[in-house]
Coordinates of C-alpha atoms and ligand atoms in Angstrom, one line a residue:
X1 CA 52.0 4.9 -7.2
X2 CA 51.2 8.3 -5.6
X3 CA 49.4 11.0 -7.5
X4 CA 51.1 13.8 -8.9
X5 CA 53.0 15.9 -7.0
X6 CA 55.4 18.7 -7.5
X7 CA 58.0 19.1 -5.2
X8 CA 60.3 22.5 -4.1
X9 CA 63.0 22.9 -2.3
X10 CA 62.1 25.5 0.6
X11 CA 63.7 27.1 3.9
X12 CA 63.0 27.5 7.6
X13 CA 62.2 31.3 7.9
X14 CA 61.4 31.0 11.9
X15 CA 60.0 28.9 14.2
X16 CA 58.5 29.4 17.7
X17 CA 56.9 27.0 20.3
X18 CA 53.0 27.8 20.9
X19 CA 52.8 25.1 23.7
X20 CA 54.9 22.9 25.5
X21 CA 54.0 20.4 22.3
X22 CA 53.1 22.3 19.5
X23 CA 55.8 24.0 17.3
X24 CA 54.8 26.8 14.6
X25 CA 57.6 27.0 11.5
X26 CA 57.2 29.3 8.2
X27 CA 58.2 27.6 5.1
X28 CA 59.6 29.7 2.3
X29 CA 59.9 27.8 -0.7
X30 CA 62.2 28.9 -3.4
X31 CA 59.7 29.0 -6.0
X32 CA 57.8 31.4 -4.4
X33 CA 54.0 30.6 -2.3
X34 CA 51.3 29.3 -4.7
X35 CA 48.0 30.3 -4.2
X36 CA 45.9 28.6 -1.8
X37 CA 42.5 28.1 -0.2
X38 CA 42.1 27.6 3.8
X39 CA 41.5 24.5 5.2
X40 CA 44.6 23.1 2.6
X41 CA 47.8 21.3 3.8
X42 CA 50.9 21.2 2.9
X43 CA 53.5 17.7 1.9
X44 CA 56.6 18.0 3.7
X45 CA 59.2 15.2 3.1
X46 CA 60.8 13.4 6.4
X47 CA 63.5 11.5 6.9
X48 CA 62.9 8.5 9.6
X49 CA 65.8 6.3 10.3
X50 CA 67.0 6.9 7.0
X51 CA 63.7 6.6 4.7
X52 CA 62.1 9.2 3.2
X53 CA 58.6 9.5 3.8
X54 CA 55.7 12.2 3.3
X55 CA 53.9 14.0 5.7
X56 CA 50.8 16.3 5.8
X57 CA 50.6 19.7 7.3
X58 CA 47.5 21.8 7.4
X59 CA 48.3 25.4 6.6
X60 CA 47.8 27.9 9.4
X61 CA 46.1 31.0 9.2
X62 CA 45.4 32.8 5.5
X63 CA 47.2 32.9 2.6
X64 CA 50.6 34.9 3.1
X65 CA 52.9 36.4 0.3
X66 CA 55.9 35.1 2.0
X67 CA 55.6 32.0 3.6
X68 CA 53.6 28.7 4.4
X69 CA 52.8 28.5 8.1
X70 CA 52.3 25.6 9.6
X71 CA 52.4 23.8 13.5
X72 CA 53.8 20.3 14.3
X73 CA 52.5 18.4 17.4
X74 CA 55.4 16.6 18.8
X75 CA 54.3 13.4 18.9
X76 CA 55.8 11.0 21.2
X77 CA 54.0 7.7 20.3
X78 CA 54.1 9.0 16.2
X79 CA 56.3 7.4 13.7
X80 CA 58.5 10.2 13.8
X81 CA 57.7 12.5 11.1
X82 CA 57.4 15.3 13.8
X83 CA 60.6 14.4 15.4
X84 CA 62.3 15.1 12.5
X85 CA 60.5 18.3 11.6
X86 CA 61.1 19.6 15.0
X87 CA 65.0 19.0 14.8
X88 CA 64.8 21.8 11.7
X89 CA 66.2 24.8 12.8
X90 CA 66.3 28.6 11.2
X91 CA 67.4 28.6 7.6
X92 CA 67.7 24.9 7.3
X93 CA 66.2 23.2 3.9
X94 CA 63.3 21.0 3.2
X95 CA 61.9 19.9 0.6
X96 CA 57.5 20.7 0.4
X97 CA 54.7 19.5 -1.9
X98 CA 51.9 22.3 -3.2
X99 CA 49.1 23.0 -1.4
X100 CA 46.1 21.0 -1.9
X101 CA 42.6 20.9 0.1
X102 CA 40.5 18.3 0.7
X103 CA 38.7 20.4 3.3
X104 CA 37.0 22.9 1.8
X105 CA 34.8 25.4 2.9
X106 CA 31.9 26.2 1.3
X107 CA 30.8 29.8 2.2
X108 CA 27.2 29.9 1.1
X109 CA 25.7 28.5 4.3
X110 CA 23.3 30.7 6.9
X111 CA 25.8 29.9 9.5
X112 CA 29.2 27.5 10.1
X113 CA 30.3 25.6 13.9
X114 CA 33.9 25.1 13.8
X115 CA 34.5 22.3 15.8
X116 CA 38.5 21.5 16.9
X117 CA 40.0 19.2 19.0
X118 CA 43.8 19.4 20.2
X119 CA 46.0 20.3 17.0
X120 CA 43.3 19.7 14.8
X121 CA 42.8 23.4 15.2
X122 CA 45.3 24.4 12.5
X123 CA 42.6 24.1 9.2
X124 CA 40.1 25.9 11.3
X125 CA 42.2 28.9 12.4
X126 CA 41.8 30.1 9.0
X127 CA 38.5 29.1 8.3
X128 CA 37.7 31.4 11.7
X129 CA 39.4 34.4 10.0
X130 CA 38.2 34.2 6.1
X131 CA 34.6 33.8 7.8
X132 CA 34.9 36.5 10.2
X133 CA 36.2 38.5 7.6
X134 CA 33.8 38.3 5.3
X135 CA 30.8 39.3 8.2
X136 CA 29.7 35.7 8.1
X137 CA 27.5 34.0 11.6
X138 CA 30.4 32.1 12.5
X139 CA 31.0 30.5 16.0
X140 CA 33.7 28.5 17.2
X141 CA 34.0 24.8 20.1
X142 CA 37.8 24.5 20.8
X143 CA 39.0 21.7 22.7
X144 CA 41.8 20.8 24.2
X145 CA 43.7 18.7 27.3
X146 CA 44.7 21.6 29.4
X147 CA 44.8 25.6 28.9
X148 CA 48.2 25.7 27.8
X149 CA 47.8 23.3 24.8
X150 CA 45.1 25.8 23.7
X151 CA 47.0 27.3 20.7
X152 CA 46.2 30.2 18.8
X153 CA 43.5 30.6 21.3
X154 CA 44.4 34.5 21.7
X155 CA 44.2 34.9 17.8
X156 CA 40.7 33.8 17.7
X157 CA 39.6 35.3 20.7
X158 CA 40.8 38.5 18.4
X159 CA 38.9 37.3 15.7
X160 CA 35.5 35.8 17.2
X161 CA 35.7 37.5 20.7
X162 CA 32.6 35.6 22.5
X163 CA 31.7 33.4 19.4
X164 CA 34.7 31.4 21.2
X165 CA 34.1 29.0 23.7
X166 CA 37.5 26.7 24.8
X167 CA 37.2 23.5 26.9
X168 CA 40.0 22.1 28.8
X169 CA 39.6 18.0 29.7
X170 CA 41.7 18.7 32.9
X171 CA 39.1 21.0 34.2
X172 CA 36.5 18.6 33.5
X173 CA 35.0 21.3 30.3
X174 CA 33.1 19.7 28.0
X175 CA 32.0 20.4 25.0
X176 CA 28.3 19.3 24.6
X177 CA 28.1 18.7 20.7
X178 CA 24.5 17.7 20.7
X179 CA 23.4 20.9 22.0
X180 CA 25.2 22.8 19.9
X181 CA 23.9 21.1 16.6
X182 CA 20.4 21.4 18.4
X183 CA 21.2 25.5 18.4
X184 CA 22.2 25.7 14.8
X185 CA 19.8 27.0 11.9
X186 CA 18.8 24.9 9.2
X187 CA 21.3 25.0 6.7
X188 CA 24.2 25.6 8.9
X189 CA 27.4 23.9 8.2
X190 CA 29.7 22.1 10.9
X191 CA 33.5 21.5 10.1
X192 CA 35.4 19.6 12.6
X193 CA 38.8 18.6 13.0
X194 CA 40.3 16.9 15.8
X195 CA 41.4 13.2 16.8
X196 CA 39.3 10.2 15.5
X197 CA 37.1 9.8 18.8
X198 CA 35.7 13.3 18.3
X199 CA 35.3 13.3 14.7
X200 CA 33.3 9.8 15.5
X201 CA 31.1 12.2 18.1
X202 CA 30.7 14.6 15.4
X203 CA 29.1 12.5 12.8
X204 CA 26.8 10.0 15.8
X205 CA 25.5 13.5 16.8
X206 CA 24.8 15.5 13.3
X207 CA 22.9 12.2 12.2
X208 CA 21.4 11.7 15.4
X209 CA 19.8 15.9 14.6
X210 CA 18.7 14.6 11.0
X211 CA 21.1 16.8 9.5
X212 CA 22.1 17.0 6.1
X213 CA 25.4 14.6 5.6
X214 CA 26.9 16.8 3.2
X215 CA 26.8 19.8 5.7
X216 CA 29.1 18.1 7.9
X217 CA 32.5 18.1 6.8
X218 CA 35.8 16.7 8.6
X219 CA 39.1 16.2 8.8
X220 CA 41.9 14.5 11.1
X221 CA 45.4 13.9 11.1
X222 CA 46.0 10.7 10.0
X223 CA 47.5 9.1 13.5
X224 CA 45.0 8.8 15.9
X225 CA 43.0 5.3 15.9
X226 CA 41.0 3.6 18.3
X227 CA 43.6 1.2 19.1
X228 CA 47.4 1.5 19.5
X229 CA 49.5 0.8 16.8
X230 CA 50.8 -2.8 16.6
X231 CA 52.3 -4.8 14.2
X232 CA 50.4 -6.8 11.9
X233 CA 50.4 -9.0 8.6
X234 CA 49.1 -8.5 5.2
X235 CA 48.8 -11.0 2.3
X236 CA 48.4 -9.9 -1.1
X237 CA 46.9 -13.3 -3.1
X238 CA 47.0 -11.6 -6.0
X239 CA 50.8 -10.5 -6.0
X240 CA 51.7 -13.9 -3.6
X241 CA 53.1 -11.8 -0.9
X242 CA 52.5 -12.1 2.4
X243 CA 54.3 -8.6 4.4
X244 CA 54.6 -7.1 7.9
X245 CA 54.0 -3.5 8.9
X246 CA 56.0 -2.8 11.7
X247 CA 54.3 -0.5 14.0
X248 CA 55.9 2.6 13.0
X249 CA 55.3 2.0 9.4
X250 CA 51.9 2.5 6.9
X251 CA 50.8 0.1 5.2
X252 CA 50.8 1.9 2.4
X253 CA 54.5 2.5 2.9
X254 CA 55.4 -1.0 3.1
X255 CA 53.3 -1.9 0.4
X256 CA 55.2 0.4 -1.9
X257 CA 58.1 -0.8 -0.4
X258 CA 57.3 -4.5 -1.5
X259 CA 56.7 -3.2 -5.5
X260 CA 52.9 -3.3 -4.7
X261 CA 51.8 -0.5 -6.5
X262 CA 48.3 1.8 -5.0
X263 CA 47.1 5.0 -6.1
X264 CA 47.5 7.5 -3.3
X265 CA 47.2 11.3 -2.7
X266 CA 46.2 12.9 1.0
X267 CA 47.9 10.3 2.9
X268 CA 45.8 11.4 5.6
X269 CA 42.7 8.9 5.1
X270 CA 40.9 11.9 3.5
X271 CA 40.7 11.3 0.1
X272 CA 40.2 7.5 -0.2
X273 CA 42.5 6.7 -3.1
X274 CA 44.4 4.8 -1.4
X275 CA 41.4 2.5 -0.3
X276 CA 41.9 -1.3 -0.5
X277 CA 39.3 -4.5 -1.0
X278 CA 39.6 -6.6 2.4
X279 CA 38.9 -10.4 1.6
X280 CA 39.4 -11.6 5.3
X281 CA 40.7 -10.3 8.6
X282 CA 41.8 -11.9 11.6
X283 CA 41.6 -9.4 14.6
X284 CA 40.1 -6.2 14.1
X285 CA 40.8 -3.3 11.5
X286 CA 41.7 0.2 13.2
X287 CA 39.7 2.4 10.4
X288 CA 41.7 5.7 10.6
X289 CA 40.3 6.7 7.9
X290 CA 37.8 9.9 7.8
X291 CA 36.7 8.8 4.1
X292 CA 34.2 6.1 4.8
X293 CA 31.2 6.1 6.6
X294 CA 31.0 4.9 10.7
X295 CA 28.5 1.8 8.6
X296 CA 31.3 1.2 6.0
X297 CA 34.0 0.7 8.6
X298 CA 31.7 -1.5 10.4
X299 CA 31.0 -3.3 7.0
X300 CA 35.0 -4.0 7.2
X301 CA 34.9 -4.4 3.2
X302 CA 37.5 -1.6 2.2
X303 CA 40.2 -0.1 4.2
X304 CA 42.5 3.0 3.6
X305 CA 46.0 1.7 3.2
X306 CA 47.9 5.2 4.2
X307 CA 46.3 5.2 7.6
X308 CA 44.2 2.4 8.7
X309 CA 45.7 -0.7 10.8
X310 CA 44.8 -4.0 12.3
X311 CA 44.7 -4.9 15.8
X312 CA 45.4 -8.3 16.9
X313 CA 46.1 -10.1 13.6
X314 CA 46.3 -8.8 10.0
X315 CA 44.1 -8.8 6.9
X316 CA 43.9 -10.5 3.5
X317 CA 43.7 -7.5 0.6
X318 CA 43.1 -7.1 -2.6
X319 CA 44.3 -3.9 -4.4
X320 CA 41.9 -2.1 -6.3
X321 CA 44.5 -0.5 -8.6
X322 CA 45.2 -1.8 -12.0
X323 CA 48.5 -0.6 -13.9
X324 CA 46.6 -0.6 -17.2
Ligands
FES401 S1 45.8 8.5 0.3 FE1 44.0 9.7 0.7 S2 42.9 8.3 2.0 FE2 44.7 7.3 1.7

């Protein structure tokens, strides 16, 4: 069962390519924009080979009168959610959630890192601005592959001028996160967003500084684990049912799919409604999750069903929602 949601029907106002990869599109919805803070995303339904699924959007930028903005990263190995978004064209319909965050920024901090890696820069663009904005010590540690997938670079480099600094991998640039906790004041708040591997980096090297947990805060997009995605098998003792996900499938889809009903909401391992009792695994779980801690996904004693896989195997689950 997913949480509440309201959904719209909306338009294409105009798209345009940032990168070789990365697609910008404004969404008009019919209903008009609802208010919104930054760091939010957006639903966006998806048809792959002929299902309907959901997918999650961070919104891009600050809140506009007009239109949602948001940018898709073609994703080649994905499960096709941003094929399909990519095959919309000017003026054609979709139907979009509300915005909702689960990345909020807090602005009474001394001062704020903004961390991004790859695509995971769309939260954080906005974040950049409202902080920048509002006179706050804000610096930002962009990351990318190569120069060209360094999107919205110019609009920050507008907005922060020197408190910018991009790395590209192919020019062997790296980002040295340890020293730049090390130069932070006390206090100061780090928000990252980016693939698993650097959100993983992120929270070694703030606990590493003794930093406060609670002044790090994350988020990632809900495909990248540390293993590709195979197929696997669930069993379900308590419904009898013993299920495949394919490898372009969640198991949170499938579950659904099987009547197995599971409370979910960000769909993006974020929120961890979604999260699941794990009686026994054979082969290893793929936490994709940014909910639990590095030691709970080590503990291997609850996963989150909208992202999080298994490698080599499957997993025997119990589901933690009860109808009544
Ligand atoms: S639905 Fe939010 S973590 Fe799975």
């Amino acid at each position: 069962m997913k949480s509440s949601n309201t959904w719209h029907p909306a338009h294409i106002r105009a798209h345009r390519n940032l990168s070789p990869t990365v697609r910008e599109f404004e969404i008009r919805p019919e209903g008009g924009v609802k208010p919104w803070t930054v760091g939010s995303h957006l639903k966006v339904k998806v048809m792959i080979d002929g299902r309907e699924e959901t997918r999650s959007y961070s919104l891009v930028g600050l809140h506009d009168p007009a239109v949602y903005r948001i940018a898709v990263k073609l994703a080649a190995e994905g499960h096709g959610g941003s094929r399909h978004v990519w095959s919309l064209e000017d003026g054609e319909e979709l139907t979009i959630g509300e915005p909702d965050n689960h990345f909020e920024l807090a602005f009474n901090a001394p001062q704020f890192l903004l961390v991004a890696g790859g695509i995971g820069i769309t939260p954080l663009v906005g974040m950049a601005q409202m902080l920048a904005a509002k006179g706050a010590d804000v610096r930002m540690r962009y990351a990318a592959r190569s120069a060209a997938e360094l999107v919205y670079a110019d609009t920050l480099q507008l907005t922060l001028g020197e408190r910018l600094q991009t790395y590209c991998s192919d020019a062997d640039e790296r980002l040295n996160l340890e020293r730049e906790i090390a130069s932070l004041a006390p206090g100061a708040q780090m928000l990252v967003c980016g693939p698993l591997g650097l959100l993983d980096a992120a929270r070694d090297a703030w606990a590493a500084a003794g930093r406060p947990p609670a002044d790090l805060r994350f988020e990632t997009f809900g495909n990248s684990g540390h293993h590709a995605a195979e197929p696997f098998w669930v069993e379900l003792p308590r419904h009898q049912l013993r299920i495949e996900v394919p490898p372009d499938r969640t198991l949170l889809d499938v579950l659904a799919e099987n009547g197995v009903e599971t409370l979910s909401d960000c769909c993006r391992g974020e929120c961890g409604l979604c999260a699941m009792d794990v009686i026994s695994v054979q082969g290893q779980i793929d936490h994709r999750d940014v909910f639990f801690s590095p030691h709970e996904h080590r503990a291997n004693q609850r996963l989150c069903a909208c992202v999080s896989r298994v490698s080599g195997g499957g997993v025997v689950l119990d589901t933690a929602y009860r109808a009544d």
